[in-house]
PDB file of C-alpha atoms in Angstrom:
ATOM      1  CA  MET A   1      12.215  28.999  17.741  1.00 45.00           C
ATOM      2  CA  SER A   2      11.343  25.468  16.176  1.00 42.00           C
ATOM      3  CA  SER A   3       8.574  24.241  15.190  1.00 43.00           C
ATOM      4  CA  SER A   4       8.215  20.884  16.720  1.00 39.00           C
ATOM      5  CA  PRO A   5       6.744  20.600  20.756  1.00 37.00           C
ATOM      6  CA  ILE A   6       9.930  17.810  21.876  1.00 35.00           C
ATOM      7  CA  THR A   7      12.666  20.900  21.053  1.00 38.00           C
ATOM      8  CA  GLN A   8      10.757  23.148  22.696  1.00 40.00           C
ATOM      9  CA  VAL A   9      10.605  21.206  25.342  1.00 40.00           C
ATOM     10  CA  SER A  10      14.413  20.468  25.471  1.00 40.00           C
ATOM     11  CA  GLN A  11      14.900  23.725  25.074  1.00 44.00           C
ATOM     12  CA  GLN A  12      13.290  25.608  27.728  1.00 46.00           C
ATOM     13  CA  ALA A  13      12.920  23.073  30.235  1.00 44.00           C
ATOM     14  CA  PRO A  14      16.078  20.408  30.191  1.00 48.00           C
ATOM     15  CA  MET A  15      15.602  18.729  33.448  1.00 49.00           C
ATOM     16  CA  GLN A  16      12.564  17.685  32.042  1.00 48.00           C
ATOM     17  CA  THR A  17      13.391  15.670  29.365  1.00 48.00           C
ATOM     18  CA  SER A  18      11.917  11.898  30.833  1.00 51.00           C
ATOM     19  CA  LEU A  19       8.864  13.806  30.421  1.00 55.00           C
ATOM     20  CA  GLN A  20       9.342  13.280  26.645  1.00 58.00           C
ATOM     21  CA  PRO A  21       7.398  10.717  24.349  1.00 63.00           C
ATOM     22  CA  GLN A  22       8.991   7.469  23.962  1.00 72.00           C
ATOM     23  CA  LEU A  23       9.537   6.230  20.436  1.00 77.00           C
ATOM     24  CA  LEU A  24       8.345   2.931  19.368  1.00 80.00           C
ATOM     25  CA  THR A  25      11.000   0.636  17.808  1.00 86.00           C
ATOM     26  CA  ARG A  26       7.865  -2.249  17.253  1.00 88.00           C
ATOM     27  CA  LEU A  27       3.665  -1.614  17.681  1.00 88.00           C
ATOM     28  CA  LEU A  28       1.564  -4.145  18.371  1.00 91.00           C
ATOM     29  CA  LEU A  29      -2.097  -4.181  16.048  1.00 93.00           C
ATOM     30  CA  ASP A  30      -4.697  -5.974  16.845  1.00 95.00           C
ATOM     31  CA  LEU A  31      -6.974  -6.526  13.110  1.00 96.00           C
ATOM     32  CA  ARG A  32     -10.110  -7.634  14.187  1.00 95.00           C
ATOM     33  CA  GLY A  33      -8.897  -9.880  16.459  1.00 95.00           C
ATOM     34  CA  ARG A  34      -5.243 -10.937  15.327  1.00 96.00           C
ATOM     35  CA  ARG A  35      -2.291  -9.944  16.289  1.00 96.00           C
ATOM     36  CA  PHE A  36       0.445  -8.175  14.470  1.00 96.00           C
ATOM     37  CA  SER A  37       3.818  -6.897  16.161  1.00 94.00           C
ATOM     38  CA  VAL A  38       5.414  -5.086  13.063  1.00 93.00           C
ATOM     39  CA  ASP A  39       8.368  -3.083  13.623  1.00 91.00           C
ATOM     40  CA  ARG A  40       8.895   1.096  12.755  1.00 87.00           C
ATOM     41  CA  GLU A  41      10.593   1.269   9.917  1.00 88.00           C
ATOM     42  CA  THR A  42       7.820  -1.193   8.330  1.00 90.00           C
ATOM     43  CA  ILE A  43       5.056   0.799   9.171  1.00 90.00           C
ATOM     44  CA  MET A  44       6.704   3.709   7.860  1.00 87.00           C
ATOM     45  CA  ASN A  45       7.570   1.719   4.397  1.00 86.00           C
ATOM     46  CA  LEU A  46       4.069   1.108   3.763  1.00 88.00           C
ATOM     47  CA  PRO A  47       1.953   3.886   1.083  1.00 83.00           C
ATOM     48  CA  GLU A  48      -0.136   6.532   2.452  1.00 83.00           C
ATOM     49  CA  SER A  49      -3.183   4.498   0.818  1.00 82.00           C
ATOM     50  CA  VAL A  50      -3.037   2.045   3.364  1.00 88.00           C
ATOM     51  CA  LEU A  51      -1.511   3.750   6.001  1.00 89.00           C
ATOM     52  CA  LEU A  52      -4.488   5.925   5.991  1.00 88.00           C
ATOM     53  CA  CYS A  53      -7.234   2.912   6.314  1.00 87.00           C
ATOM     54  CA  LEU A  54      -4.895   2.028   9.157  1.00 89.00           C
ATOM     55  CA  PHE A  55      -4.714   4.240  11.259  1.00 89.00           C
ATOM     56  CA  PRO A  56      -7.358   7.380   9.788  1.00 87.00           C
ATOM     57  CA  ASN A  57      -6.724   9.579  12.778  1.00 85.00           C
ATOM     58  CA  GLY A  58      -3.432   9.774  11.883  1.00 83.00           C
ATOM     59  CA  LEU A  59      -0.293   7.543  12.643  1.00 79.00           C
ATOM     60  CA  VAL A  60       1.002   7.350  16.689  1.00 73.00           C
ATOM     61  CA  LEU A  61       4.688   6.094  16.913  1.00 75.00           C
ATOM     62  CA  SER A  62       5.202   6.766  20.396  1.00 74.00           C
ATOM     63  CA  ARG A  63       4.146   5.601  24.071  1.00 70.00           C
ATOM     64  CA  GLN A  64       1.034   8.114  24.885  1.00 58.00           C
ATOM     65  CA  SER A  65       2.383   6.926  29.098  1.00 47.00           C
ATOM     66  CA  ALA A  66       5.178   7.489  28.351  1.00 38.00           C
ATOM     67  CA  ALA A  67       5.459  10.386  31.135  1.00 35.00           C
ATOM     68  CA  PHE A  68       4.209   7.600  33.831  1.00 35.00           C
ATOM     69  CA  SER A  69       6.907   4.739  31.987  1.00 41.00           C
ATOM     70  CA  ASP A  70       9.987   3.161  33.268  1.00 44.00           C
ATOM     71  CA  GLY A  71      11.232   3.280  29.300  1.00 47.00           C
ATOM     72  CA  GLY A  72      11.527  -0.974  30.286  1.00 48.00           C
ATOM     73  CA  GLU A  73      10.840  -3.237  27.029  1.00 50.00           C
ATOM     74  CA  ALA A  74       8.023  -5.038  28.527  1.00 50.00           C
ATOM     75  CA  GLU A  75       5.958  -2.097  28.913  1.00 47.00           C
ATOM     76  CA  GLU A  76       5.627  -1.095  24.978  1.00 46.00           C
ATOM     77  CA  ASP A  77       4.389  -4.982  23.762  1.00 48.00           C
ATOM     78  CA  GLU A  78       1.491  -4.252  26.906  1.00 62.00           C
ATOM     79  CA  GLU A  79       0.213  -1.370  24.298  1.00 79.00           C
ATOM     80  CA  VAL A  80      -1.943  -2.608  22.277  1.00 87.00           C
ATOM     81  CA  TYR A  81      -3.861  -0.357  19.120  1.00 89.00           C
ATOM     82  CA  ALA A  82      -6.988  -1.565  17.671  1.00 91.00           C
ATOM     83  CA  VAL A  83      -7.322  -1.364  13.623  1.00 92.00           C
ATOM     84  CA  ASP A  84     -10.080  -1.900  12.315  1.00 93.00           C
ATOM     85  CA  PHE A  85      -8.454  -3.151   8.857  1.00 95.00           C
ATOM     86  CA  ASP A  86      -8.930  -6.756   7.226  1.00 96.00           C
ATOM     87  CA  PRO A  87      -5.550  -9.131   8.811  1.00 97.00           C
ATOM     88  CA  ASP A  88      -5.594 -11.479   5.615  1.00 97.00           C
ATOM     89  CA  CYS A  89      -4.941  -7.919   3.609  1.00 96.00           C
ATOM     90  CA  PHE A  90      -2.399  -6.801   5.979  1.00 96.00           C
ATOM     91  CA  ALA A  91      -0.705 -10.311   5.643  1.00 97.00           C
ATOM     92  CA  TYR A  92      -0.750  -9.737   1.818  1.00 97.00           C
ATOM     93  CA  VAL A  93       1.031  -6.282   1.810  1.00 96.00           C
ATOM     94  CA  LEU A  94       3.116  -7.203   4.645  1.00 96.00           C
ATOM     95  CA  ASP A  95       4.333 -10.080   2.745  1.00 96.00           C
ATOM     96  CA  PHE A  96       5.265  -8.149  -0.912  1.00 96.00           C
ATOM     97  CA  PHE A  97       6.201  -5.320   0.317  1.00 94.00           C
ATOM     98  CA  ARG A  98       8.750  -7.833   2.626  1.00 93.00           C
ATOM     99  CA  ASN A  99       9.959  -9.973  -0.400  1.00 94.00           C
ATOM    100  CA  ALA A 100      10.547  -6.880  -2.060  1.00 93.00           C
ATOM    101  CA  SER A 101      12.971  -5.390  -0.129  1.00 91.00           C
ATOM    102  CA  GLU A 102      14.712  -8.291   0.918  1.00 92.00           C
ATOM    103  CA  ALA A 103      14.980  -8.680  -3.340  1.00 91.00           C
ATOM    104  CA  PHE A 104      15.906  -5.482  -4.262  1.00 91.00           C
ATOM    105  CA  TYR A 105      17.899  -4.682  -1.607  1.00 89.00           C
ATOM    106  CA  GLY A 106      19.457  -8.260  -0.618  1.00 89.00           C
ATOM    107  CA  THR A 107      19.640 -10.786   2.628  1.00 87.00           C
ATOM    108  CA  GLY A 108      22.987 -11.649   4.551  1.00 82.00           C
ATOM    109  CA  THR A 109      23.711 -14.325   2.776  1.00 85.00           C
ATOM    110  CA  ASN A 110      22.301 -13.048  -0.990  1.00 83.00           C
ATOM    111  CA  PRO A 111      23.348  -9.861  -2.399  1.00 84.00           C
ATOM    112  CA  GLY A 112      19.738  -7.696  -4.278  1.00 87.00           C
ATOM    113  CA  LEU A 113      19.487  -6.077  -7.104  1.00 88.00           C
ATOM    114  CA  PHE A 114      20.221  -2.613  -5.958  1.00 87.00           C
ATOM    115  CA  ALA A 115      24.051  -3.825  -5.342  1.00 84.00           C
ATOM    116  CA  ALA A 116      24.151  -5.156  -9.041  1.00 84.00           C
ATOM    117  CA  GLN A 117      22.780  -1.362 -10.064  1.00 86.00           C
ATOM    118  CA  GLN A 118      25.578   0.977  -7.893  1.00 81.00           C
ATOM    119  CA  HIS A 119      27.578   1.937 -11.154  1.00 79.00           C
ATOM    120  CA  LEU A 120      24.400   3.392 -12.404  1.00 81.00           C
ATOM    121  CA  LEU A 121      24.622   5.759  -9.677  1.00 76.00           C
ATOM    122  CA  ASP A 122      28.448   6.940 -11.508  1.00 70.00           C
ATOM    123  CA  GLY A 123      26.547   7.643 -14.911  1.00 57.00           C
ATOM    124  CA  SER A 124      27.140  10.638 -16.521  1.00 48.00           C
ATOM    125  CA  PRO A 125      24.527  13.725 -15.714  1.00 49.00           C
ATOM    126  CA  SER A 126      23.426  13.415 -19.333  1.00 49.00           C
ATOM    127  CA  ASP A 127      22.134   9.465 -18.366  1.00 52.00           C
ATOM    128  CA  PHE A 128      19.873  10.113 -15.673  1.00 50.00           C
ATOM    129  CA  GLY A 129      19.400  14.143 -15.284  1.00 52.00           C
ATOM    130  CA  PRO A 130      21.092  16.430 -13.459  1.00 49.00           C
ATOM    131  CA  ALA A 131      22.204  13.683 -10.151  1.00 57.00           C
ATOM    132  CA  ALA A 132      21.339  10.453 -10.814  1.00 60.00           C
ATOM    133  CA  SER A 133      21.987   9.582  -6.768  1.00 60.00           C
ATOM    134  CA  GLN A 134      18.488  11.527  -6.847  1.00 69.00           C
ATOM    135  CA  ASN A 135      16.595   9.649  -9.102  1.00 79.00           C
ATOM    136  CA  PRO A 136      14.795   7.808  -6.593  1.00 82.00           C
ATOM    137  CA  LEU A 137      14.470   4.898  -9.191  1.00 83.00           C
ATOM    138  CA  LEU A 138      18.116   3.994  -9.103  1.00 85.00           C
ATOM    139  CA  THR A 139      18.252   4.017  -5.248  1.00 85.00           C
ATOM    140  CA  LYS A 140      14.934   2.868  -4.220  1.00 84.00           C
ATOM    141  CA  GLN A 141      12.663   0.076  -5.105  1.00 85.00           C
ATOM    142  CA  ALA A 142       9.275   0.749  -6.754  1.00 86.00           C
ATOM    143  CA  ILE A 143       5.716  -0.175  -5.718  1.00 90.00           C
ATOM    144  CA  ILE A 144       2.488   0.758  -7.626  1.00 90.00           C
ATOM    145  CA  VAL A 145      -0.609  -0.101  -5.005  1.00 90.00           C
ATOM    146  CA  LEU A 146      -4.113  -0.087  -6.198  1.00 91.00           C
ATOM    147  CA  ARG A 147      -7.003   0.167  -4.074  1.00 91.00           C
ATOM    148  CA  GLU A 148     -10.590   0.106  -4.562  1.00 91.00           C
ATOM    149  CA  GLU A 149     -13.751   0.441  -2.195  1.00 92.00           C
ATOM    150  CA  LEU A 150     -17.525  -0.970  -4.184  1.00 93.00           C
ATOM    151  CA  GLU A 151     -20.187  -0.141  -2.334  1.00 95.00           C
ATOM    152  CA  TYR A 152     -23.239  -1.645  -4.016  1.00 94.00           C
ATOM    153  CA  PHE A 153     -26.929  -1.565  -3.319  1.00 92.00           C
ATOM    154  CA  ALA A 154     -29.359  -4.399  -3.225  1.00 90.00           C
ATOM    155  CA  ILE A 155     -32.752  -4.104  -4.351  1.00 90.00           C
ATOM    156  CA  PRO A 156     -35.019  -6.959  -4.386  1.00 92.00           C
ATOM    157  CA  PRO A 157     -37.512  -8.406  -6.134  1.00 90.00           C
ATOM    158  CA  LYS A 158     -40.969  -7.048  -5.703  1.00 88.00           C
ATOM    159  CA  ASP A 159     -42.653 -10.247  -4.594  1.00 89.00           C
ATOM    160  CA  SER A 160     -39.386 -11.092  -2.539  1.00 90.00           C
ATOM    161  CA  GLU A 161     -40.258 -11.204   1.335  1.00 93.00           C
ATOM    162  CA  ALA A 162     -37.097  -9.324   1.868  1.00 92.00           C
ATOM    163  CA  ALA A 163     -37.791  -6.135   3.649  1.00 92.00           C
ATOM    164  CA  THR A 164     -36.386  -3.696   6.298  1.00 91.00           C
ATOM    165  CA  ASP A 165     -38.972  -3.343   9.921  1.00 92.00           C
ATOM    166  CA  GLU A 166     -39.409   0.005  11.334  1.00 90.00           C
ATOM    167  CA  HIS A 167     -36.019   0.522  12.308  1.00 91.00           C
ATOM    168  CA  GLY A 168     -34.198   0.108   8.801  1.00 89.00           C
ATOM    169  CA  ILE A 169     -32.937  -3.457   9.837  1.00 92.00           C
ATOM    170  CA  ALA A 170     -32.895  -6.140   7.247  1.00 93.00           C
ATOM    171  CA  ASN A 171     -34.401  -9.086   7.353  1.00 94.00           C
ATOM    172  CA  GLU A 172     -32.838 -13.030   6.729  1.00 95.00           C
ATOM    173  CA  PRO A 173     -34.059 -12.942   2.992  1.00 94.00           C
ATOM    174  CA  LEU A 174     -32.441  -9.492   2.621  1.00 94.00           C
ATOM    175  CA  LEU A 175     -30.218 -10.289   3.921  1.00 95.00           C
ATOM    176  CA  GLU A 176     -29.152 -13.601   2.029  1.00 95.00           C
ATOM    177  CA  ILE A 177     -30.007 -10.791  -1.332  1.00 95.00           C
ATOM    178  CA  LYS A 178     -26.701  -9.099  -0.230  1.00 95.00           C
ATOM    179  CA  ARG A 179     -24.789 -11.952   1.048  1.00 95.00           C
ATOM    180  CA  GLN A 180     -25.809 -13.403  -3.293  1.00 95.00           C
ATOM    181  CA  CYS A 181     -24.984 -10.111  -4.410  1.00 95.00           C
ATOM    182  CA  GLY A 182     -21.798  -9.769  -3.104  1.00 96.00           C
ATOM    183  CA  ALA A 183     -20.479 -13.259  -3.684  1.00 96.00           C
ATOM    184  CA  ASN A 184     -21.795 -12.892  -7.638  1.00 95.00           C
ATOM    185  CA  ILE A 185     -19.243  -9.480  -7.727  1.00 94.00           C
ATOM    186  CA  MET A 186     -16.463 -11.301  -5.385  1.00 95.00           C
ATOM    187  CA  GLU A 187     -16.186 -13.481  -8.741  1.00 94.00           C
ATOM    188  CA  LYS A 188     -15.616 -10.658 -11.001  1.00 92.00           C
ATOM    189  CA  ARG A 189     -11.186 -10.179 -10.393  1.00 94.00           C
ATOM    190  CA  ASN A 190     -10.028  -8.374 -13.268  1.00 95.00           C
ATOM    191  CA  ILE A 191      -8.759  -5.162 -12.087  1.00 95.00           C
ATOM    192  CA  PHE A 192      -9.082  -2.556 -14.937  1.00 93.00           C
ATOM    193  CA  THR A 193     -12.992  -4.703 -15.813  1.00 89.00           C
ATOM    194  CA  ALA A 194     -14.987  -1.819 -14.303  1.00 84.00           C
ATOM    195  CA  LEU A 195     -12.956   1.230 -15.716  1.00 85.00           C
ATOM    196  CA  GLN A 196     -12.736  -0.489 -19.587  1.00 88.00           C
ATOM    197  CA  ARG A 197     -16.155   0.172 -19.433  1.00 87.00           C
ATOM    198  CA  ASN A 198     -15.782   3.003 -19.008  1.00 84.00           C
ATOM    199  CA  VAL A 199     -14.112   4.616 -20.722  1.00 88.00           C
ATOM    200  CA  HIS A 200     -16.301   2.675 -23.179  1.00 85.00           C
ATOM    201  CA  LYS A 201     -19.537   4.126 -22.364  1.00 86.00           C
ATOM    202  CA  GLU A 202     -17.868   7.609 -22.147  1.00 84.00           C
ATOM    203  CA  ASN A 203     -14.713   7.782 -24.194  1.00 83.00           C
ATOM    204  CA  ASN A 204     -13.009   9.405 -21.529  1.00 82.00           C
ATOM    205  CA  VAL A 205      -9.239   9.624 -22.914  1.00 86.00           C
ATOM    206  CA  ALA A 206      -8.391  10.130 -19.188  1.00 84.00           C
ATOM    207  CA  GLU A 207      -8.783   6.640 -17.614  1.00 86.00           C
ATOM    208  CA  GLN A 208      -7.668   5.375 -20.093  1.00 90.00           C
ATOM    209  CA  HIS A 209      -4.611   7.027 -20.549  1.00 86.00           C
ATOM    210  CA  LEU A 210      -4.025   5.470 -16.810  1.00 84.00           C
ATOM    211  CA  ILE A 211      -4.860   1.902 -18.115  1.00 90.00           C
ATOM    212  CA  ASP A 212      -2.149   2.701 -20.606  1.00 91.00           C
ATOM    213  CA  MET A 213       0.270   4.003 -18.478  1.00 86.00           C
ATOM    214  CA  LEU A 214      -0.309   1.347 -15.536  1.00 89.00           C
ATOM    215  CA  CYS A 215       0.162  -1.486 -18.271  1.00 92.00           C
ATOM    216  CA  MET A 216       3.374  -0.159 -19.597  1.00 90.00           C
ATOM    217  CA  SER A 217       4.501   0.426 -15.922  1.00 89.00           C
ATOM    218  CA  GLY A 218       3.884  -3.107 -14.336  1.00 93.00           C
ATOM    219  CA  PHE A 219       0.381  -4.369 -14.820  1.00 95.00           C
ATOM    220  CA  ASP A 220      -1.526  -6.909 -17.141  1.00 95.00           C
ATOM    221  CA  ARG A 221      -5.169  -6.005 -18.549  1.00 94.00           C
ATOM    222  CA  GLU A 222      -5.400  -8.618 -17.515  1.00 95.00           C
ATOM    223  CA  ASP A 223      -4.149  -9.247 -14.229  1.00 96.00           C
ATOM    224  CA  GLU A 224      -6.439  -9.912 -11.015  1.00 97.00           C
ATOM    225  CA  TRP A 225      -6.617  -8.387  -7.683  1.00 97.00           C
ATOM    226  CA  GLY A 226      -4.436  -9.521  -5.261  1.00 96.00           C
ATOM    227  CA  PHE A 227      -6.691  -9.453  -2.871  1.00 97.00           C
ATOM    228  CA  ARG A 228     -10.121  -8.722  -2.324  1.00 97.00           C
ATOM    229  CA  ALA A 229     -12.926  -9.902  -0.023  1.00 97.00           C
ATOM    230  CA  ILE A 230     -16.070  -7.879   1.647  1.00 96.00           C
ATOM    231  CA  GLU A 231     -15.998  -6.020   4.699  1.00 95.00           C
ATOM    232  CA  PRO A 232     -17.820  -7.678   8.147  1.00 93.00           C
ATOM    233  CA  SER A 233     -21.799  -5.702   8.116  1.00 87.00           C
ATOM    234  CA  ARG A 234     -21.211  -3.924   5.206  1.00 92.00           C
ATOM    235  CA  CYS A 235     -22.074  -4.040   1.570  1.00 95.00           C
ATOM    236  CA  CYS A 236     -18.905  -3.291   0.378  1.00 96.00           C
ATOM    237  CA  ILE A 237     -15.824  -5.190  -1.515  1.00 96.00           C
ATOM    238  CA  SER A 238     -12.590  -3.929  -0.396  1.00 95.00           C
ATOM    239  CA  SER A 239      -9.858  -4.892  -2.772  1.00 96.00           C
ATOM    240  CA  ILE A 240      -5.731  -4.415  -3.469  1.00 96.00           C
ATOM    241  CA  ALA A 241      -3.436  -5.347  -5.899  1.00 96.00           C
ATOM    242  CA  LEU A 242       0.460  -5.113  -5.741  1.00 95.00           C
ATOM    243  CA  VAL A 243       3.473  -4.539  -8.157  1.00 95.00           C
ATOM    244  CA  LEU A 244       6.819  -3.657  -8.532  1.00 94.00           C
ATOM    245  CA  LEU A 245       7.521  -1.066 -11.203  1.00 92.00           C
ATOM    246  CA  LYS A 246       9.464  -1.203 -14.929  1.00 92.00           C
ATOM    247  CA  THR A 247      11.661   1.292 -13.926  1.00 91.00           C
ATOM    248  CA  GLY A 248      13.954  -0.022 -17.030  1.00 91.00           C
ATOM    249  CA  ILE A 249      16.160  -0.933 -15.137  1.00 91.00           C
ATOM    250  CA  ILE A 250      16.701  -4.518 -16.733  1.00 91.00           C
ATOM    251  CA  HIS A 251      19.199  -7.393 -14.633  1.00 89.00           C
ATOM    252  CA  HIS A 252      20.139  -9.902 -16.889  1.00 86.00           C
ATOM    253  CA  PRO A 253      21.302 -13.873 -15.516  1.00 85.00           C
ATOM    254  CA  ALA A 254      24.617 -13.810 -14.247  1.00 77.00           C
ATOM    255  CA  SER A 255      27.366 -14.554 -16.719  1.00 76.00           C
ATOM    256  CA  GLN A 256      30.426 -17.577 -16.257  1.00 75.00           C
ATOM    257  CA  ASN A 257      32.179 -14.944 -14.115  1.00 74.00           C
ATOM    258  CA  GLY A 258      29.884 -14.609 -11.827  1.00 68.00           C
ATOM    259  CA  ASP A 259      28.745 -10.632 -12.656  1.00 75.00           C
ATOM    260  CA  ARG A 260      25.697  -9.149 -13.418  1.00 76.00           C
ATOM    261  CA  PRO A 261      24.678  -7.027 -16.359  1.00 86.00           C
ATOM    262  CA  VAL A 262      22.766  -4.096 -15.949  1.00 89.00           C
ATOM    263  CA  THR A 263      21.408  -1.954 -18.647  1.00 89.00           C
ATOM    264  CA  VAL A 264      18.768   0.876 -18.700  1.00 89.00           C
ATOM    265  CA  ASP A 265      15.496   1.146 -21.100  1.00 91.00           C
ATOM    266  CA  TYR A 266      15.542   5.072 -20.879  1.00 88.00           C
ATOM    267  CA  ASN A 267      12.432   4.881 -22.667  1.00 89.00           C
ATOM    268  CA  GLN A 268      10.728   2.584 -19.573  1.00 89.00           C
ATOM    269  CA  MET A 269      12.283   5.356 -17.379  1.00 89.00           C
ATOM    270  CA  ALA A 270      10.711   8.339 -18.323  1.00 86.00           C
ATOM    271  CA  THR A 271       7.475   6.206 -18.380  1.00 85.00           C
ATOM    272  CA  ALA A 272       8.198   5.228 -14.679  1.00 87.00           C
ATOM    273  CA  GLN A 273       9.096   8.528 -13.739  1.00 83.00           C
ATOM    274  CA  LYS A 274       5.317   9.765 -15.562  1.00 80.00           C
ATOM    275  CA  LEU A 275       3.898   7.100 -13.276  1.00 77.00           C
ATOM    276  CA  LEU A 276       5.733   9.480 -10.410  1.00 75.00           C
ATOM    277  CA  LEU A 277       3.430  12.090 -10.952  1.00 69.00           C
ATOM    278  CA  PHE A 278       0.062  10.176  -9.364  1.00 62.00           C
ATOM    279  CA  TRP A 279       2.185  10.040  -5.766  1.00 55.00           C
ATOM    280  CA  ARG A 280      -0.185  12.275  -4.139  1.00 45.00           C
ATOM    281  CA  LYS A 281      -3.649  10.743  -5.349  1.00 49.00           C
ATOM    282  CA  PRO A 282      -3.408   7.554  -3.888  1.00 44.00           C
ATOM    283  CA  ALA A 283      -7.608   6.764  -4.016  1.00 44.00           C
ATOM    284  CA  VAL A 284      -6.390   6.223  -8.263  1.00 44.00           C
ATOM    285  CA  SER A 285      -3.079   5.174  -8.033  1.00 44.00           C
ATOM    286  CA  SER A 286      -0.273   5.216  -5.572  1.00 49.00           C
ATOM    287  CA  PRO A 287       2.863   4.417  -6.146  1.00 54.00           C
ATOM    288  CA  SER A 288       5.649   3.381  -3.269  1.00 60.00           C
ATOM    289  CA  LEU A 289       9.183   3.486  -2.652  1.00 59.00           C
ATOM    290  CA  LEU A 290      10.743   1.372  -0.466  1.00 61.00           C
ATOM    291  CA  ASN A 291      13.175   3.043   2.186  1.00 52.00           C
TER     292      ASN A 291
END
């Protein structure tokens, strides 16, 4: 018997199919007072590290009150999911993924990069392994996602009026010190500064190798965070950076007859494939593939 509870219901009690959860085509999200209407496919294309922040208790893609619904479209818009996530960060991620998708897969008026590299899928097995069609770097747009959650602590000077009451609540002078500390850290926007400092201090070869690999695959050593903000009511700074993975597939400018030559740097593609080994480690690096 299938392990799916929906399948089990349909097999055992076909007359009660109306009680099956209705899959949502769009989700209405309320991010700290700002609402987003996002279709299901867009949500599912987001990287795991972002989804875990949006839905720490799991992602719900079906209407919770489906058993009492007549299936009207208007009812779907009434279900609002409250999400404790920075709305500006979410908008930044959505914009990046939308632009990347349109550039790779194209739009109704402009063909994307995927159409120009279709012939690579017909290459010989020796070019890209046993089956070129199974190489995700040839069929999907890869995006590297880096996230950082930096908690900081403020220690006021001894002669300062900054203090906490008997309940541990900070007074205004202490709050001001925390705000100044946060503002100072916010100015440090370079992605690899902290990692590189650890490398120099502890000679961490693994972290140096990670930095080198990321810089060969799309980032630059002087890159800054694409989004960086202080979390409300917390001494914590959240940062995120997105970049298209350098797959080794090079699209040259269109020729006079309109053709767009495509060549492959096999060494670069091998590096990109190595980076995909970090797929299951979103705390460090999270490559995401657009479907």
